[in-house]
């Protein structure tokens, strides 16, 4: 898979913009899930374990001011942009594969 840069803007404030880079698209998608899990931990600091439904993860993604990723195309050596809907679709496929193991 290809190098991927995740761009996040949590709120409408420009100061909330950040980015992370990953070796693969799947690592990036797992990073989005981890970001949501960290959000849940902050909301429920006394809970020993946290579980969630994929619909809650997608609601979290939708409430972010912006979330997108840039995926390296190794043939052209350029980055292709992808939006929230693409990210959610890829997360759905990834989690389905993980649940099937």
mmCIF file with all atom_site columns, C-alpha atoms in Angstrom:
data_model
loop_
_atom_site.group_PDB
_atom_site.id
_atom_site.type_symbol
_atom_site.label_atom_id
_atom_site.label_alt_id
_atom_site.label_comp_id
_atom_site.label_asym_id
_atom_site.label_entity_id
_atom_site.label_seq_id
_atom_site.pdbx_PDB_ins_code
_atom_site.Cartn_x
_atom_site.Cartn_y
_atom_site.Cartn_z
_atom_site.occupancy
_atom_site.B_iso_or_equiv
_atom_site.pdbx_formal_charge
_atom_site.auth_seq_id
_atom_site.auth_comp_id
_atom_site.auth_asym_id
_atom_site.auth_atom_id
_atom_site.pdbx_PDB_model_num
ATOM 1   C CA . UNK A 1 1   ? 0.000   0.000   0.000   1.00 0.00 ? 1   UNK A CA 1
ATOM 2   C CA . UNK A 1 2   ? 0.960   3.639   -0.226  1.00 0.00 ? 2   UNK A CA 1
ATOM 3   C CA . UNK A 1 3   ? 2.163   6.390   2.026   1.00 0.00 ? 3   UNK A CA 1
ATOM 4   C CA . UNK A 1 4   ? -0.868  8.299   3.351   1.00 0.00 ? 4   UNK A CA 1
ATOM 5   C CA . UNK A 1 5   ? -1.223  11.715  4.973   1.00 0.00 ? 5   UNK A CA 1
ATOM 6   C CA . UNK A 1 6   ? -4.266  12.276  7.198   1.00 0.00 ? 6   UNK A CA 1
ATOM 7   C CA . UNK A 1 7   ? -5.495  15.885  7.442   1.00 0.00 ? 7   UNK A CA 1
ATOM 8   C CA . UNK A 1 8   ? -7.763  16.713  10.385  1.00 0.00 ? 8   UNK A CA 1
ATOM 9   C CA . UNK A 1 9   ? -9.550  19.892  11.396  1.00 0.00 ? 9   UNK A CA 1
ATOM 10  C CA . UNK A 1 10  ? -11.475 19.109  14.571  1.00 0.00 ? 10  UNK A CA 1
ATOM 11  C CA . UNK A 1 11  ? -13.393 22.396  14.807  1.00 0.00 ? 11  UNK A CA 1
ATOM 12  C CA . UNK A 1 12  ? -14.033 25.442  12.658  1.00 0.00 ? 12  UNK A CA 1
ATOM 13  C CA . UNK A 1 13  ? -11.004 27.114  14.277  1.00 0.00 ? 13  UNK A CA 1
ATOM 14  C CA . UNK A 1 14  ? -8.007  27.006  11.969  1.00 0.00 ? 14  UNK A CA 1
ATOM 15  C CA . UNK A 1 15  ? -5.776  26.313  14.974  1.00 0.00 ? 15  UNK A CA 1
ATOM 16  C CA . UNK A 1 16  ? -7.393  22.864  15.304  1.00 0.00 ? 16  UNK A CA 1
ATOM 17  C CA . UNK A 1 17  ? -5.815  21.695  12.032  1.00 0.00 ? 17  UNK A CA 1
ATOM 18  C CA . UNK A 1 18  ? -3.279  18.897  12.246  1.00 0.00 ? 18  UNK A CA 1
ATOM 19  C CA . UNK A 1 19  ? -1.875  16.096  10.162  1.00 0.00 ? 19  UNK A CA 1
ATOM 20  C CA . UNK A 1 20  ? -0.386  12.632  10.591  1.00 0.00 ? 20  UNK A CA 1
ATOM 21  C CA . UNK A 1 21  ? 1.411   10.449  8.126   1.00 0.00 ? 21  UNK A CA 1
ATOM 22  C CA . UNK A 1 22  ? 1.239   6.677   7.796   1.00 0.00 ? 22  UNK A CA 1
ATOM 23  C CA . UNK A 1 23  ? 3.046   4.012   5.815   1.00 0.00 ? 23  UNK A CA 1
ATOM 24  C CA . UNK A 1 24  ? -0.208  2.518   4.474   1.00 0.00 ? 24  UNK A CA 1
ATOM 25  C CA . UNK A 1 25  ? -3.849  3.431   3.939   1.00 0.00 ? 25  UNK A CA 1
ATOM 26  C CA . UNK A 1 26  ? -4.893  0.778   6.492   1.00 0.00 ? 26  UNK A CA 1
ATOM 27  C CA . UNK A 1 27  ? -2.572  2.299   9.104   1.00 0.00 ? 27  UNK A CA 1
ATOM 28  C CA . UNK A 1 28  ? -4.234  5.652   8.427   1.00 0.00 ? 28  UNK A CA 1
ATOM 29  C CA . UNK A 1 29  ? -7.726  4.175   8.784   1.00 0.00 ? 29  UNK A CA 1
ATOM 30  C CA . UNK A 1 30  ? -6.726  2.551   12.068  1.00 0.00 ? 30  UNK A CA 1
ATOM 31  C CA . UNK A 1 31  ? -5.389  5.953   13.108  1.00 0.00 ? 31  UNK A CA 1
ATOM 32  C CA . UNK A 1 32  ? -8.839  7.477   12.558  1.00 0.00 ? 32  UNK A CA 1
ATOM 33  C CA . UNK A 1 33  ? -10.385 4.725   14.721  1.00 0.00 ? 33  UNK A CA 1
ATOM 34  C CA . UNK A 1 34  ? -7.735  5.332   17.397  1.00 0.00 ? 34  UNK A CA 1
ATOM 35  C CA . UNK A 1 35  ? -8.496  9.070   17.309  1.00 0.00 ? 35  UNK A CA 1
ATOM 36  C CA . UNK A 1 36  ? -12.157 8.277   18.031  1.00 0.00 ? 36  UNK A CA 1
ATOM 37  C CA . UNK A 1 37  ? -11.213 5.833   20.802  1.00 0.00 ? 37  UNK A CA 1
ATOM 38  C CA . UNK A 1 38  ? -9.038  8.520   22.426  1.00 0.00 ? 38  UNK A CA 1
ATOM 39  C CA . UNK A 1 39  ? -12.008 10.908  22.191  1.00 0.00 ? 39  UNK A CA 1
ATOM 40  C CA . UNK A 1 40  ? -14.191 8.326   23.965  1.00 0.00 ? 40  UNK A CA 1
ATOM 41  C CA . UNK A 1 41  ? -11.546 7.815   26.671  1.00 0.00 ? 41  UNK A CA 1
ATOM 42  C CA . UNK A 1 42  ? -11.520 11.558  27.357  1.00 0.00 ? 42  UNK A CA 1
ATOM 43  C CA . UNK A 1 43  ? -15.330 11.523  27.644  1.00 0.00 ? 43  UNK A CA 1
ATOM 44  C CA . UNK A 1 44  ? -15.326 8.405   29.890  1.00 0.00 ? 44  UNK A CA 1
ATOM 45  C CA . UNK A 1 45  ? -12.100 8.570   31.916  1.00 0.00 ? 45  UNK A CA 1
ATOM 46  C CA . UNK A 1 46  ? -13.315 6.113   34.587  1.00 0.00 ? 46  UNK A CA 1
ATOM 47  C CA . UNK A 1 47  ? -14.491 3.419   32.185  1.00 0.00 ? 47  UNK A CA 1
ATOM 48  C CA . UNK A 1 48  ? -12.133 0.393   32.154  1.00 0.00 ? 48  UNK A CA 1
ATOM 49  C CA . UNK A 1 49  ? -13.106 -0.573  28.602  1.00 0.00 ? 49  UNK A CA 1
ATOM 50  C CA . UNK A 1 50  ? -14.796 1.228   25.755  1.00 0.00 ? 50  UNK A CA 1
ATOM 51  C CA . UNK A 1 51  ? -16.912 -0.268  23.006  1.00 0.00 ? 51  UNK A CA 1
ATOM 52  C CA . UNK A 1 52  ? -18.686 1.512   20.201  1.00 0.00 ? 52  UNK A CA 1
ATOM 53  C CA . UNK A 1 53  ? -20.788 0.955   17.128  1.00 0.00 ? 53  UNK A CA 1
ATOM 54  C CA . UNK A 1 54  ? -19.496 1.878   13.679  1.00 0.00 ? 54  UNK A CA 1
ATOM 55  C CA . UNK A 1 55  ? -22.383 4.342   13.324  1.00 0.00 ? 55  UNK A CA 1
ATOM 56  C CA . UNK A 1 56  ? -20.992 6.272   16.316  1.00 0.00 ? 56  UNK A CA 1
ATOM 57  C CA . UNK A 1 57  ? -17.559 6.345   14.684  1.00 0.00 ? 57  UNK A CA 1
ATOM 58  C CA . UNK A 1 58  ? -19.119 7.675   11.473  1.00 0.00 ? 58  UNK A CA 1
ATOM 59  C CA . UNK A 1 59  ? -21.051 10.334  13.436  1.00 0.00 ? 59  UNK A CA 1
ATOM 60  C CA . UNK A 1 60  ? -17.732 11.408  15.001  1.00 0.00 ? 60  UNK A CA 1
ATOM 61  C CA . UNK A 1 61  ? -16.142 11.645  11.543  1.00 0.00 ? 61  UNK A CA 1
ATOM 62  C CA . UNK A 1 62  ? -19.100 13.673  10.249  1.00 0.00 ? 62  UNK A CA 1
ATOM 63  C CA . UNK A 1 63  ? -18.911 16.163  13.120  1.00 0.00 ? 63  UNK A CA 1
ATOM 64  C CA . UNK A 1 64  ? -15.251 16.985  12.410  1.00 0.00 ? 64  UNK A CA 1
ATOM 65  C CA . UNK A 1 65  ? -14.913 20.268  10.544  1.00 0.00 ? 65  UNK A CA 1
ATOM 66  C CA . UNK A 1 66  ? -12.692 18.521  7.988   1.00 0.00 ? 66  UNK A CA 1
ATOM 67  C CA . UNK A 1 67  ? -11.139 15.110  7.531   1.00 0.00 ? 67  UNK A CA 1
ATOM 68  C CA . UNK A 1 68  ? -9.361  14.002  4.401   1.00 0.00 ? 68  UNK A CA 1
ATOM 69  C CA . UNK A 1 69  ? -6.379  11.977  3.344   1.00 0.00 ? 69  UNK A CA 1
ATOM 70  C CA . UNK A 1 70  ? -3.791  12.137  0.625   1.00 0.00 ? 70  UNK A CA 1
ATOM 71  C CA . UNK A 1 71  ? -2.687  8.766   -0.752  1.00 0.00 ? 71  UNK A CA 1
ATOM 72  C CA . UNK A 1 72  ? 0.529   8.414   -2.730  1.00 0.00 ? 72  UNK A CA 1
ATOM 73  C CA . UNK A 1 73  ? 0.096   7.058   -6.244  1.00 0.00 ? 73  UNK A CA 1
ATOM 74  C CA . UNK A 1 74  ? 3.378   5.243   -6.821  1.00 0.00 ? 74  UNK A CA 1
ATOM 75  C CA . UNK A 1 75  ? 3.050   5.311   -10.607 1.00 0.00 ? 75  UNK A CA 1
ATOM 76  C CA . UNK A 1 76  ? 2.719   9.104   -10.902 1.00 0.00 ? 76  UNK A CA 1
ATOM 77  C CA . UNK A 1 77  ? 4.442   9.987   -7.603  1.00 0.00 ? 77  UNK A CA 1
ATOM 78  C CA . UNK A 1 78  ? 1.563   12.319  -6.756  1.00 0.00 ? 78  UNK A CA 1
ATOM 79  C CA . UNK A 1 79  ? -0.922  12.328  -3.893  1.00 0.00 ? 79  UNK A CA 1
ATOM 80  C CA . UNK A 1 80  ? -4.616  11.674  -4.566  1.00 0.00 ? 80  UNK A CA 1
ATOM 81  C CA . UNK A 1 81  ? -7.059  13.427  -2.204  1.00 0.00 ? 81  UNK A CA 1
ATOM 82  C CA . UNK A 1 82  ? -9.925  11.519  -0.570  1.00 0.00 ? 82  UNK A CA 1
ATOM 83  C CA . UNK A 1 83  ? -12.839 12.883  1.468   1.00 0.00 ? 83  UNK A CA 1
ATOM 84  C CA . UNK A 1 84  ? -14.807 11.759  4.535   1.00 0.00 ? 84  UNK A CA 1
ATOM 85  C CA . UNK A 1 85  ? -17.111 9.474   2.541   1.00 0.00 ? 85  UNK A CA 1
ATOM 86  C CA . UNK A 1 86  ? -14.158 7.604   1.033   1.00 0.00 ? 86  UNK A CA 1
ATOM 87  C CA . UNK A 1 87  ? -12.552 7.278   4.475   1.00 0.00 ? 87  UNK A CA 1
ATOM 88  C CA . UNK A 1 88  ? -15.788 5.921   5.985   1.00 0.00 ? 88  UNK A CA 1
ATOM 89  C CA . UNK A 1 89  ? -16.190 3.410   3.156   1.00 0.00 ? 89  UNK A CA 1
ATOM 90  C CA . UNK A 1 90  ? -12.613 2.168   3.592   1.00 0.00 ? 90  UNK A CA 1
ATOM 91  C CA . UNK A 1 91  ? -13.020 1.959   7.396   1.00 0.00 ? 91  UNK A CA 1
ATOM 92  C CA . UNK A 1 92  ? -16.197 -0.083  6.919   1.00 0.00 ? 92  UNK A CA 1
ATOM 93  C CA . UNK A 1 93  ? -14.353 -2.532  4.649   1.00 0.00 ? 93  UNK A CA 1
ATOM 94  C CA . UNK A 1 94  ? -11.378 -2.718  7.038   1.00 0.00 ? 94  UNK A CA 1
ATOM 95  C CA . UNK A 1 95  ? -13.523 -3.386  10.124  1.00 0.00 ? 95  UNK A CA 1
ATOM 96  C CA . UNK A 1 96  ? -15.585 -5.981  8.269   1.00 0.00 ? 96  UNK A CA 1
ATOM 97  C CA . UNK A 1 97  ? -12.401 -7.826  7.334   1.00 0.00 ? 97  UNK A CA 1
ATOM 98  C CA . UNK A 1 98  ? -11.147 -7.632  10.932  1.00 0.00 ? 98  UNK A CA 1
ATOM 99  C CA . UNK A 1 99  ? -14.492 -8.941  12.263  1.00 0.00 ? 99  UNK A CA 1
ATOM 100 C CA . UNK A 1 100 ? -14.313 -11.860 9.845   1.00 0.00 ? 100 UNK A CA 1
ATOM 101 C CA . UNK A 1 101 ? -10.971 -13.059 11.213  1.00 0.00 ? 101 UNK A CA 1
#
